[in-house]
Structures are given as structure tokens and as C-alpha cells.
mmCIF file of C-alpha atoms in Angstrom:
data_model
loop_
_atom_site.group_PDB
_atom_site.id
_atom_site.type_symbol
_atom_site.label_atom_id
_atom_site.label_comp_id
_atom_site.label_asym_id
_atom_site.label_seq_id
_atom_site.Cartn_x
_atom_site.Cartn_y
_atom_site.Cartn_z
ATOM 1 C CA LEU A 1 -4.548 54.396 -18.030
ATOM 2 C CA ILE A 2 -7.539 53.002 -19.892
ATOM 3 C CA GLY A 3 -7.099 51.241 -23.208
ATOM 4 C CA THR A 4 -8.072 48.222 -25.265
ATOM 5 C CA ALA A 5 -4.556 46.825 -25.646
ATOM 6 C CA LEU A 6 -1.144 47.189 -23.999
ATOM 7 C CA ASP A 7 2.072 45.958 -25.600
ATOM 8 C CA ILE A 8 5.136 46.055 -23.337
ATOM 9 C CA SER A 9 8.514 44.887 -24.598
ATOM 10 C CA GLY A 10 10.291 45.279 -21.250
ATOM 11 C CA ASP A 11 9.626 44.184 -17.661
ATOM 12 C CA ILE A 12 6.578 44.990 -15.527
ATOM 13 C CA ASP A 13 7.207 45.818 -11.864
ATOM 14 C CA VAL A 14 4.032 45.969 -9.751
ATOM 15 C CA ASP A 15 4.493 46.998 -6.111
ATOM 16 C CA GLY A 16 0.810 47.025 -5.240
ATOM 17 C CA THR A 17 -2.080 44.651 -5.926
ATOM 18 C CA ALA A 18 -2.847 43.588 -9.483
ATOM 19 C CA ASN A 19 -6.430 42.465 -10.092
ATOM 20 C CA LEU A 20 -6.684 40.962 -13.571
ATOM 21 C CA ASP A 21 -9.674 39.107 -14.950
ATOM 22 C CA VAL A 22 -7.778 37.152 -17.618
ATOM 23 C CA VAL A 23 -4.025 36.749 -18.108
ATOM 24 C CA ASP A 24 -2.678 34.935 -21.191
ATOM 25 C CA ILE A 25 1.060 34.365 -20.920
ATOM 26 C CA ASP A 26 2.908 32.672 -23.770
ATOM 27 C CA GLY A 27 6.318 32.556 -22.119
ATOM 28 C CA ALA A 28 7.736 31.504 -18.748
ATOM 29 C CA VAL A 29 6.715 33.028 -15.411
ATOM 30 C CA ASP A 30 9.331 33.323 -12.665
ATOM 31 C CA MET A 31 7.940 34.075 -9.214
ATOM 32 C CA ALA A 32 10.163 34.668 -6.212
ATOM 33 C CA SER A 33 7.348 34.603 -3.664
ATOM 34 C CA THR A 34 4.092 32.736 -2.914
ATOM 35 C CA LEU A 35 1.435 32.178 -5.571
ATOM 36 C CA GLN A 36 -2.054 32.328 -4.070
ATOM 37 C CA VAL A 37 -4.789 30.852 -6.259
ATOM 38 C CA ASP A 38 -8.363 30.950 -4.949
ATOM 39 C CA GLY A 39 -9.858 29.191 -7.977
ATOM 40 C CA ALA A 40 -9.075 25.926 -9.728
ATOM 41 C CA ILE A 41 -5.776 25.216 -11.456
ATOM 42 C CA THR A 42 -5.934 23.469 -14.830
ATOM 43 C CA SER A 43 -2.833 22.509 -16.773
ATOM 44 C CA SER A 44 -2.524 20.912 -20.213
ATOM 45 C CA SER A 45 1.129 19.959 -19.768
ATOM 46 C CA ALA A 46 3.355 18.191 -17.245
ATOM 47 C CA ALA A 47 4.501 20.023 -14.114
ATOM 48 C CA THR A 48 7.613 19.716 -11.947
ATOM 49 C CA ILE A 49 7.903 20.858 -8.335
ATOM 50 C CA THR A 50 11.461 21.134 -6.990
ATOM 51 C CA VAL A 51 12.674 21.694 -3.429
ATOM 52 C CA ALA A 52 16.263 21.908 -2.216
ATOM 53 C CA ASP A 53 15.720 20.343 1.210
ATOM 54 C CA ASN A 54 13.834 17.473 2.879
ATOM 55 C CA SER A 55 10.582 19.362 3.360
ATOM 56 C CA TYR A 56 7.296 18.030 1.970
ATOM 57 C CA THR A 57 7.409 18.574 -1.788
ATOM 58 C CA LEU A 58 3.616 18.564 -2.108
ATOM 59 C CA THR A 59 0.956 18.901 0.585
ATOM 60 C CA LEU A 60 -2.744 18.403 -0.086
ATOM 61 C CA LEU A 61 -4.778 19.954 2.723
ATOM 62 C CA SER A 62 -8.518 19.532 3.257
ATOM 63 C CA THR A 63 -10.220 21.822 5.779
ATOM 64 C CA ASP A 64 -13.606 20.099 5.447
ATOM 65 C CA THR A 65 -15.041 19.124 8.852
ATOM 66 C CA ASP A 66 -17.650 16.536 7.878
ATOM 67 C CA ALA A 67 -17.348 12.742 8.084
ATOM 68 C CA SER A 68 -16.549 12.270 4.391
ATOM 69 C CA SER A 69 -13.066 11.430 3.135
ATOM 70 C CA GLY A 70 -10.476 14.063 2.378
ATOM 71 C CA PRO A 71 -8.078 15.052 1.057
ATOM 72 C CA ASN A 72 -8.523 12.892 -2.024
ATOM 73 C CA ILE A 73 -6.251 12.073 -4.959
ATOM 74 C CA ARG A 74 -7.782 10.895 -8.219
ATOM 75 C CA LEU A 75 -5.762 9.265 -10.993
ATOM 76 C CA LYS A 76 -8.130 9.033 -13.959
ATOM 77 C CA ARG A 77 -7.446 7.670 -17.414
ATOM 78 C CA ASP A 78 -10.084 9.429 -19.485
ATOM 79 C CA SER A 79 -10.121 7.144 -22.518
ATOM 80 C CA SER A 80 -12.821 7.137 -25.194
ATOM 81 C CA SER A 81 -12.130 3.463 -25.970
ATOM 82 C CA PRO A 82 -11.205 1.635 -22.720
ATOM 83 C CA ALA A 83 -10.070 -1.951 -23.218
ATOM 84 C CA ASP A 84 -8.834 -4.925 -21.236
ATOM 85 C CA ASP A 85 -5.218 -4.614 -20.004
ATOM 86 C CA ASP A 86 -5.164 -0.804 -20.344
ATOM 87 C CA PHE A 87 -2.978 0.799 -17.694
ATOM 88 C CA THR A 88 -4.918 3.067 -15.335
ATOM 89 C CA GLY A 89 -1.901 4.601 -13.638
ATOM 90 C CA ILE A 90 1.720 4.001 -12.657
ATOM 91 C CA ILE A 91 3.629 5.565 -9.756
ATOM 92 C CA TYR A 92 7.427 5.450 -10.097
ATOM 93 C CA PHE A 93 9.870 5.800 -7.203
ATOM 94 C CA GLN A 94 13.108 6.881 -8.863
ATOM 95 C CA ALA A 95 16.628 7.719 -7.761
ATOM 96 C CA GLU A 96 20.104 7.561 -9.271
ATOM 97 C CA ASN A 97 22.416 4.617 -8.759
ATOM 98 C CA ASP A 98 26.106 5.141 -7.980
ATOM 99 C CA ALA A 99 26.796 5.534 -11.729
ATOM 100 C CA GLY A 100 24.411 8.500 -11.890
ATOM 101 C CA GLU A 101 21.794 6.532 -13.860
ATOM 102 C CA GLU A 102 18.112 7.239 -13.214
ATOM 103 C CA THR A 103 16.641 4.025 -11.814
ATOM 104 C CA ASP A 104 13.108 2.857 -10.969
ATOM 105 C CA TYR A 105 13.703 1.301 -7.541
ATOM 106 C CA GLN A 106 9.998 0.717 -6.848
ATOM 107 C CA ARG A 107 6.824 0.944 -8.905
ATOM 108 C CA ILE A 108 3.067 0.707 -8.294
ATOM 109 C CA THR A 109 1.136 -0.334 -11.408
ATOM 110 C CA THR A 110 -2.627 -0.495 -11.935
ATOM 111 C CA ARG A 111 -4.488 -1.765 -14.975
ATOM 112 C CA ILE A 112 -7.864 -2.864 -16.280
ATOM 113 C CA ARG A 113 -8.288 -6.618 -16.391
ATOM 114 C CA ASP A 114 -11.858 -6.555 -17.667
ATOM 115 C CA ALA A 115 -13.496 -3.385 -19.000
ATOM 116 C CA SER A 116 -16.925 -4.973 -19.551
ATOM 117 C CA ASP A 117 -19.775 -2.961 -18.015
ATOM 118 C CA GLY A 118 -21.081 -4.702 -14.911
ATOM 119 C CA SER A 119 -18.170 -7.147 -14.577
ATOM 120 C CA GLU A 120 -15.173 -4.819 -14.353
ATOM 121 C CA ASP A 121 -11.953 -6.240 -12.894
ATOM 122 C CA GLY A 122 -8.798 -4.411 -11.874
ATOM 123 C CA GLN A 123 -5.226 -5.330 -11.034
ATOM 124 C CA LEU A 124 -2.723 -3.768 -8.619
ATOM 125 C CA THR A 125 0.959 -4.729 -8.794
ATOM 126 C CA LEU A 126 3.781 -3.751 -6.416
ATOM 127 C CA SER A 127 7.272 -4.069 -7.893
ATOM 128 C CA SER A 128 10.771 -3.416 -6.594
ATOM 129 C CA MET A 129 14.335 -3.680 -7.869
ATOM 130 C CA VAL A 130 16.029 -7.033 -7.218
ATOM 131 C CA SER A 131 19.618 -7.531 -8.421
ATOM 132 C CA GLY A 132 19.304 -4.855 -11.087
ATOM 133 C CA THR A 133 15.884 -5.883 -12.461
ATOM 134 C CA LEU A 134 12.448 -4.551 -11.545
ATOM 135 C CA ARG A 135 10.456 -7.546 -10.266
ATOM 136 C CA ASN A 136 6.816 -8.220 -9.469
ATOM 137 C CA ARG A 137 6.709 -8.676 -5.683
ATOM 138 C CA LEU A 138 2.972 -8.606 -4.917
ATOM 139 C CA GLU A 139 -0.030 -8.649 -7.244
ATOM 140 C CA PHE A 140 -3.758 -8.350 -6.581
ATOM 141 C CA ASN A 141 -6.193 -9.319 -9.328
ATOM 142 C CA GLU A 142 -9.795 -10.497 -9.502
ATOM 143 C CA GLY A 143 -9.026 -14.085 -8.510
ATOM 144 C CA GLU A 144 -6.028 -14.091 -6.212
ATOM 145 C CA ALA A 145 -3.279 -12.279 -4.373
ATOM 146 C CA VAL A 146 0.126 -13.486 -5.605
ATOM 147 C CA PHE A 147 3.487 -13.042 -3.928
ATOM 148 C CA ASN A 148 6.656 -13.408 -6.056
ATOM 149 C CA ASP A 149 4.938 -14.011 -9.410
ATOM 150 C CA ASP A 150 8.280 -13.408 -11.191
ATOM 151 C CA SER A 151 9.772 -16.423 -9.331
ATOM 152 C CA VAL A 152 12.636 -14.479 -7.807
ATOM 153 C CA ASP A 153 14.622 -16.280 -5.098
ATOM 154 C CA VAL A 154 13.048 -14.324 -2.228
ATOM 155 C CA ASN A 155 11.432 -15.635 0.939
ATOM 156 C CA PHE A 156 8.068 -14.836 2.493
ATOM 157 C CA ARG A 157 7.984 -14.472 6.268
ATOM 158 C CA VAL A 158 5.172 -13.763 8.743
ATOM 159 C CA GLU A 159 5.962 -12.863 12.356
ATOM 160 C CA SER A 160 3.754 -13.549 15.356
ATOM 161 C CA ASP A 161 4.172 -11.887 18.754
ATOM 162 C CA GLY A 162 6.596 -14.535 19.969
ATOM 163 C CA ASN A 163 8.040 -16.092 16.820
ATOM 164 C CA ALA A 164 9.884 -14.243 14.056
ATOM 165 C CA ASN A 165 9.277 -17.165 11.675
ATOM 166 C CA MET A 166 5.713 -18.169 12.451
ATOM 167 C CA LEU A 167 5.216 -18.762 8.722
ATOM 168 C CA PHE A 168 8.207 -19.003 6.403
ATOM 169 C CA VAL A 169 8.232 -19.773 2.668
ATOM 170 C CA ASP A 170 11.710 -20.639 1.389
ATOM 171 C CA GLY A 171 11.543 -19.319 -2.174
ATOM 172 C CA GLY A 172 14.784 -20.868 -3.394
ATOM 173 C CA ASN A 173 14.151 -24.377 -2.010
ATOM 174 C CA ASP A 174 10.357 -24.569 -2.497
ATOM 175 C CA ARG A 175 9.724 -25.286 1.186
ATOM 176 C CA LEU A 176 7.252 -24.120 3.807
ATOM 177 C CA GLY A 177 8.190 -23.832 7.450
ATOM 178 C CA ILE A 178 6.068 -23.074 10.501
ATOM 179 C CA GLY A 179 8.141 -21.896 13.427
ATOM 180 C CA THR A 180 11.434 -22.196 11.522
ATOM 181 C CA ALA A 181 13.415 -20.141 9.007
ATOM 182 C CA THR A 182 15.260 -23.234 7.730
ATOM 183 C CA PRO A 183 12.609 -25.800 6.756
ATOM 184 C CA ALA A 184 14.223 -29.187 6.105
ATOM 185 C CA PHE A 185 11.247 -30.626 4.207
ATOM 186 C CA THR A 186 8.608 -29.445 1.755
ATOM 187 C CA PHE A 187 6.446 -28.848 4.826
ATOM 188 C CA ASP A 188 8.294 -28.494 8.133
ATOM 189 C CA LEU A 189 6.317 -27.912 11.331
ATOM 190 C CA GLN A 190 8.460 -27.087 14.361
ATOM 191 C CA LYS A 191 6.738 -27.938 17.647
ATOM 192 C CA SER A 192 8.265 -27.873 21.099
ATOM 193 C CA LEU A 193 7.800 -30.851 23.440
ATOM 194 C CA SER A 194 6.016 -28.642 25.946
ATOM 195 C CA GLU A 195 3.207 -27.850 23.513
ATOM 196 C CA SER A 196 0.065 -29.946 23.759
ATOM 197 C CA TYR A 197 -1.591 -31.638 20.832
ATOM 198 C CA SER A 198 -5.210 -31.207 19.812
ATOM 199 C CA ALA A 199 -7.909 -33.693 20.786
ATOM 200 C CA SER A 200 -7.400 -35.513 17.467
ATOM 201 C CA GLY A 201 -3.790 -36.211 18.389
ATOM 202 C CA ARG A 202 -2.424 -34.210 15.419
#
């Protein structure tokens, strides 16, 4: 069959191989098997991938064998008028609560702090749900790394090989402990009698 146009009001059932140069589909496409695409995929709308088990929902595989990085993910805000404080991307980690409400339990937020050419600054913020409210837990900007910028009553703890509370910041009581999880003073240094002091005697 050779023609310039084909108008089909019913279904098309192809048992063999279909080799089409251009396909323009206005409606939905339902595929029961694998879709193999050898070229690039470009979409002008949002996409949803759904699985019914605990398998990987999306896998990005690079077969390149050189020393460069890969696979790579690029989140690009292609704005014609970039400005300070523009968001450059947000990743949401969502699930329902026990009332069936969609909830952002964690979030990664990035934004432009300074869009000036030659002095660009960026910000990365890690947030998580605390007592029903999404809170800033860790923030990186051009001048500092800040833990607990929202002043939530949470502690900061660093473990060493032999001490679970090598460094402990008591968020609710504004105290810092070294070697203790219950600092009794603004600065509380726990030192055993068997430990030697430095040459300065401190």
C-alpha cells in the first residue's frame, strides 16, 4: 500500500516490524511491552513512571569506558532573566501520612544567591519534617555551613571511634559538650583522670 495519507478510525495491530520516519500522535499510547528508543527523547510536558513493586523506578546507565564522569544528571533552569534568590531546583521526598495526606517528609532545595557574572554564589538546603513542619536542617551558602538554622530543638552529635558523644551540641539548652551527651555548662569538657594534659597544663 503506497499513499500520501492514511486515516484509520479503528485499531492498528502490527505483528511484524514497523519502521516509521515520523509519528505524530495526538492521543494516548498504551504499550504492553518494552519501548526501545535509539535516539534522544524530548518531552514538553511532565512524565510519571509507576512501578508496582520495590524495583528501581528509574535507572540511568552509562556504558562509556573512559575516565570521565557518568552517568550524569543535569537539573537546569533555563531562564532568560536569572536573578538573585531564583530557585535552581527542588527535589521532594513525598509519602502519605496515616491520614492519607501527601506529605513532604524531606526536601533538597537549591537556589541562586548571587547571579552576577564572575561572582556567582549558590545555596544548598537540606530540610526534613520535624513535628509536622518542614524544617531547615543543614544549609550551605557562600559564607558558611549552618546546622539548625530554623532553631528547632534538635541536637548535633559527632561520634569518634571510641566515643559516641565526642562532640555534642545541646540544641534546647544552648550547651556544648565534648565527651558527654548531657553537658552541665555552656561548655562542658569531660576528661578522665587517666588522660594526660598537654605541655601547657591545659
